[in-house]
Coordinates of C-alpha atoms in Angstrom, one line a residue:
Chain V
G1 CA -64.7 -49.2 56.7
Q2 CA -62.2 -50.7 54.4
Q3 CA -60.4 -47.8 52.8
V4 CA -58.2 -48.0 49.8
M5 CA -55.2 -45.6 49.5
Q6 CA -53.7 -44.7 46.1
I7 CA -50.2 -43.4 45.3
P8 CA -49.0 -41.3 43.7
Q9 CA -51.7 -38.5 43.7
Y10 CA -50.3 -37.0 40.5
Q11 CA -48.0 -38.3 37.8
H12 CA -46.6 -36.4 34.9
V13 CA -45.0 -38.4 32.1
Q14 CA -43.6 -37.8 28.7
E15 CA -45.5 -39.6 25.9
G16 CA -44.1 -43.0 25.5
E17 CA -43.0 -43.5 29.1
D18 CA -44.5 -46.1 31.3
F19 CA -46.9 -45.3 34.2
T20 CA -47.8 -47.2 37.3
T21 CA -50.4 -46.4 40.0
Y22 CA -50.7 -48.3 43.3
C23 CA -53.6 -49.1 45.5
N24 CA -53.1 -50.3 49.1
S25 CA -55.4 -51.5 51.9
S26 CA -54.6 -52.3 55.5
T27 CA -57.1 -55.2 55.4
T28 CA -57.6 -58.0 53.0
L29 CA -59.8 -57.2 50.0
S30 CA -62.3 -59.5 48.5
N31 CA -61.9 -57.7 45.2
I32 CA -60.5 -54.6 43.6
Q33 CA -61.9 -52.6 40.7
W34 CA -60.2 -50.0 38.5
Y35 CA -61.9 -47.1 36.8
K36 CA -60.8 -44.3 34.5
Q37 CA -62.2 -40.8 34.6
R38 CA -61.3 -38.4 31.8
P39 CA -61.1 -34.7 32.6
G40 CA -64.7 -33.4 32.8
G41 CA -66.1 -36.9 32.4
H42 CA -67.5 -39.7 34.5
P43 CA -65.8 -42.9 35.9
V44 CA -65.6 -45.7 33.4
F45 CA -65.3 -49.3 34.7
L46 CA -62.1 -50.9 33.5
I47 CA -61.8 -54.2 35.3
Q48 CA -62.4 -56.2 38.5
L49 CA -59.9 -58.6 40.1
V50 CA -60.8 -61.1 42.7
K51 CA -58.1 -63.8 42.9
S52 CA -54.9 -63.6 44.8
G53 CA -52.0 -62.9 42.4
E54 CA -54.3 -62.3 39.5
V55 CA -52.9 -60.5 36.5
K56 CA -55.1 -59.2 33.7
K57 CA -54.1 -57.3 30.5
Q58 CA -56.1 -54.9 28.3
K59 CA -53.9 -53.8 25.4
R60 CA -51.2 -51.6 27.0
L61 CA -52.8 -51.8 30.5
T62 CA -51.8 -54.4 33.0
F63 CA -53.7 -54.9 36.2
Q64 CA -52.4 -56.9 39.2
F65 CA -53.9 -58.1 42.5
G66 CA -51.3 -58.8 45.2
E67 CA -50.8 -62.2 46.7
A68 CA -52.0 -61.1 50.1
K69 CA -55.0 -59.3 48.4
K70 CA -54.0 -56.1 50.2
N71 CA -52.7 -54.2 47.2
S72 CA -53.1 -53.8 43.5
S73 CA -51.5 -51.9 40.7
L74 CA -52.3 -50.6 37.2
H75 CA -49.4 -50.3 34.8
I76 CA -49.6 -48.5 31.4
T77 CA -46.9 -49.3 28.9
A78 CA -45.8 -46.5 26.5
T79 CA -48.3 -43.9 27.5
Q80 CA -50.3 -42.0 24.9
T81 CA -52.1 -38.6 25.2
T82 CA -55.4 -40.6 25.3
D83 CA -54.4 -42.1 28.6
V84 CA -54.8 -38.7 30.3
G85 CA -57.2 -38.8 33.2
T86 CA -57.7 -40.0 36.8
Y87 CA -57.4 -43.6 37.6
F88 CA -59.3 -44.9 40.6
C89 CA -59.2 -48.1 42.4
A90 CA -62.3 -49.2 44.4
R91 CA -63.4 -52.0 46.6
R92 CA -66.7 -53.4 45.6
G93 CA -69.0 -54.1 48.6
T94 CA -71.4 -56.9 49.0
N95 CA -73.5 -55.5 46.2
A96 CA -72.3 -54.7 42.7
G97 CA -73.3 -51.0 43.0
K98 CA -71.7 -50.2 46.3
S99 CA -68.0 -49.4 45.8
T100 CA -65.6 -47.6 48.0
F101 CA -63.2 -45.5 45.9
G102 CA -59.7 -44.3 46.6
D103 CA -58.9 -40.7 45.7
G104 CA -57.3 -41.6 42.5
T105 CA -54.0 -40.9 40.6
T106 CA -54.2 -38.1 38.0
L107 CA -52.0 -38.8 35.0
T108 CA -50.9 -36.1 32.6
V109 CA -49.0 -36.9 29.4
K110 CA -46.8 -34.5 27.7
P111 CA -46.7 -35.0 23.9
Chain R
D1 CA -78.5 -48.5 23.3
A2 CA -78.5 -45.4 25.5
G3 CA -76.3 -45.3 28.5
V4 CA -77.2 -44.0 32.0
T5 CA -78.8 -40.6 31.7
Q6 CA -79.0 -37.9 34.4
S7 CA -80.8 -34.6 34.6
P8 CA -80.2 -31.8 35.0
T9 CA -76.6 -31.5 33.8
H10 CA -75.9 -28.4 36.0
L11 CA -77.8 -26.9 38.8
I12 CA -77.2 -23.8 41.0
K13 CA -79.1 -23.6 44.3
T14 CA -79.0 -21.4 47.4
R15 CA -78.3 -22.6 50.9
G16 CA -81.4 -24.0 52.6
Q17 CA -83.1 -25.0 49.4
H18 CA -83.8 -28.5 48.3
V19 CA -82.9 -30.3 45.1
T20 CA -84.1 -33.3 43.1
L21 CA -81.7 -35.1 40.8
R22 CA -82.9 -37.8 38.3
C23 CA -81.4 -40.8 36.8
S24 CA -82.4 -43.4 34.2
P25 CA -80.4 -46.6 34.2
I26 CA -79.4 -48.6 31.2
S27 CA -82.3 -50.6 29.8
G28 CA -82.6 -53.9 31.7
H29 CA -80.5 -52.7 34.7
K30 CA -82.4 -53.0 37.9
S31 CA -79.8 -51.6 40.3
V32 CA -79.2 -47.9 40.7
S33 CA -76.5 -46.3 42.9
W34 CA -75.9 -42.7 43.8
Y35 CA -72.4 -41.3 44.5
Q36 CA -71.2 -37.8 45.5
Q37 CA -67.8 -36.7 44.0
V38 CA -66.2 -33.7 45.5
L39 CA -63.5 -32.0 43.4
G40 CA -60.2 -33.8 43.8
Q41 CA -61.7 -36.9 45.5
G42 CA -63.1 -40.3 44.5
P43 CA -66.8 -40.9 44.3
Q44 CA -68.4 -41.5 47.7
F45 CA -71.3 -44.0 47.9
I46 CA -74.7 -42.5 49.0
F47 CA -77.4 -45.0 48.2
Q48 CA -78.1 -48.2 46.3
Y49 CA -81.6 -49.3 45.1
Y50 CA -82.5 -52.6 43.6
E51 CA -85.9 -53.6 42.6
K52 CA -87.2 -50.4 44.2
E53 CA -85.8 -51.4 47.6
E54 CA -83.0 -49.6 49.4
R55 CA -80.1 -52.0 49.5
G56 CA -77.4 -49.8 50.9
R57 CA -76.8 -46.4 52.5
G58 CA -73.5 -44.6 52.9
N59 CA -72.4 -42.2 55.6
F60 CA -74.6 -39.3 54.6
P61 CA -77.1 -37.3 56.8
D62 CA -80.8 -37.7 56.7
R63 CA -81.1 -34.7 54.5
F64 CA -80.3 -37.1 51.7
S65 CA -83.0 -39.4 50.5
A66 CA -83.7 -41.4 47.3
R67 CA -86.2 -43.6 45.7
Q68 CA -86.5 -45.9 42.8
F69 CA -89.6 -46.1 40.5
P70 CA -91.2 -49.2 38.9
N71 CA -89.4 -48.4 35.6
Y72 CA -86.1 -48.5 37.7
S73 CA -85.4 -44.8 37.3
S74 CA -84.4 -43.1 40.4
E75 CA -84.4 -39.7 42.2
L76 CA -82.0 -38.3 44.7
N77 CA -83.3 -35.6 47.0
V78 CA -81.3 -33.3 49.2
N79 CA -83.0 -31.0 51.7
A80 CA -81.6 -28.0 53.5
L81 CA -78.7 -27.6 51.1
L82 CA -75.3 -26.6 52.6
L83 CA -72.3 -25.1 50.8
G84 CA -70.5 -28.5 51.3
D85 CA -73.1 -30.3 49.2
S86 CA -71.6 -28.7 46.1
A87 CA -70.3 -31.6 44.1
L88 CA -70.8 -33.8 41.1
Y89 CA -73.6 -36.3 41.8
L90 CA -73.1 -39.5 39.8
C91 CA -75.7 -42.2 39.2
A92 CA -74.5 -45.7 38.3
S93 CA -76.5 -48.7 37.1
S94 CA -75.7 -52.4 37.1
F95 CA -77.4 -55.5 35.9
R96 CA -77.0 -57.6 38.9
L97 CA -77.1 -56.9 42.6
A98 CA -74.2 -59.3 43.2
G99 CA -71.9 -61.6 41.4
G100 CA -70.9 -61.2 37.8
G101 CA -68.0 -59.1 36.7
G102 CA -68.9 -56.3 39.1
E103 CA -69.4 -53.8 36.3
Q104 CA -71.3 -50.6 37.1
Y105 CA -72.0 -48.0 34.5
F106 CA -71.9 -44.3 35.4
G107 CA -73.9 -41.5 34.0
P108 CA -72.5 -38.1 33.1
G109 CA -73.4 -36.7 36.5
T110 CA -75.2 -33.6 37.7
R111 CA -73.0 -30.7 38.8
L112 CA -74.6 -29.1 41.8
T113 CA -73.4 -25.7 43.0
V114 CA -74.7 -24.3 46.3
T115 CA -74.2 -20.6 46.9

């Protein structure tokens, strides 16, 4: 199936530094979703991108979908300790409840 | 409004036993999906039900089965448990089957340990 690969697997930053995680696919994606899972918690839907070159912002988070629709990125500006968690990208299937997830990037933030 | 609820929270079973996990979707949501999340990995899709019909099945053996009830709640059943079935089982609900913003809302999960 269409797998999505995420890099890096882990990222440790000092509070206030920026953070970026990347999601790549060998095939063209019709959409890309991003989720956040806090330690011990469950995935929380953040956003879905569907258009080539699309850029969306949520406060300090910037999501981008590549022009070729084969990659995506999530950038966090000036990280805070509340940003700690694992960020997953996922490809939504034909139906809304059928997503294929990457293995995530785990972010730790040192105060 | 209540979010997606799942029961039980934690479960310990022995190899060979069977288990039933339960999920109640957000009120008004007709689609329920089940995912398995092994430690250190992303959730892996198991089943999706919409309006009580199976609408998708992931790459899991026949030991895994599910159903959706008229009130849209759902059960996931796993027979002949193996050690490798130890994982966090997540239920997610969504309002639409397709279209919209693609949002699906996850419950807190059931942590299954097989010994």
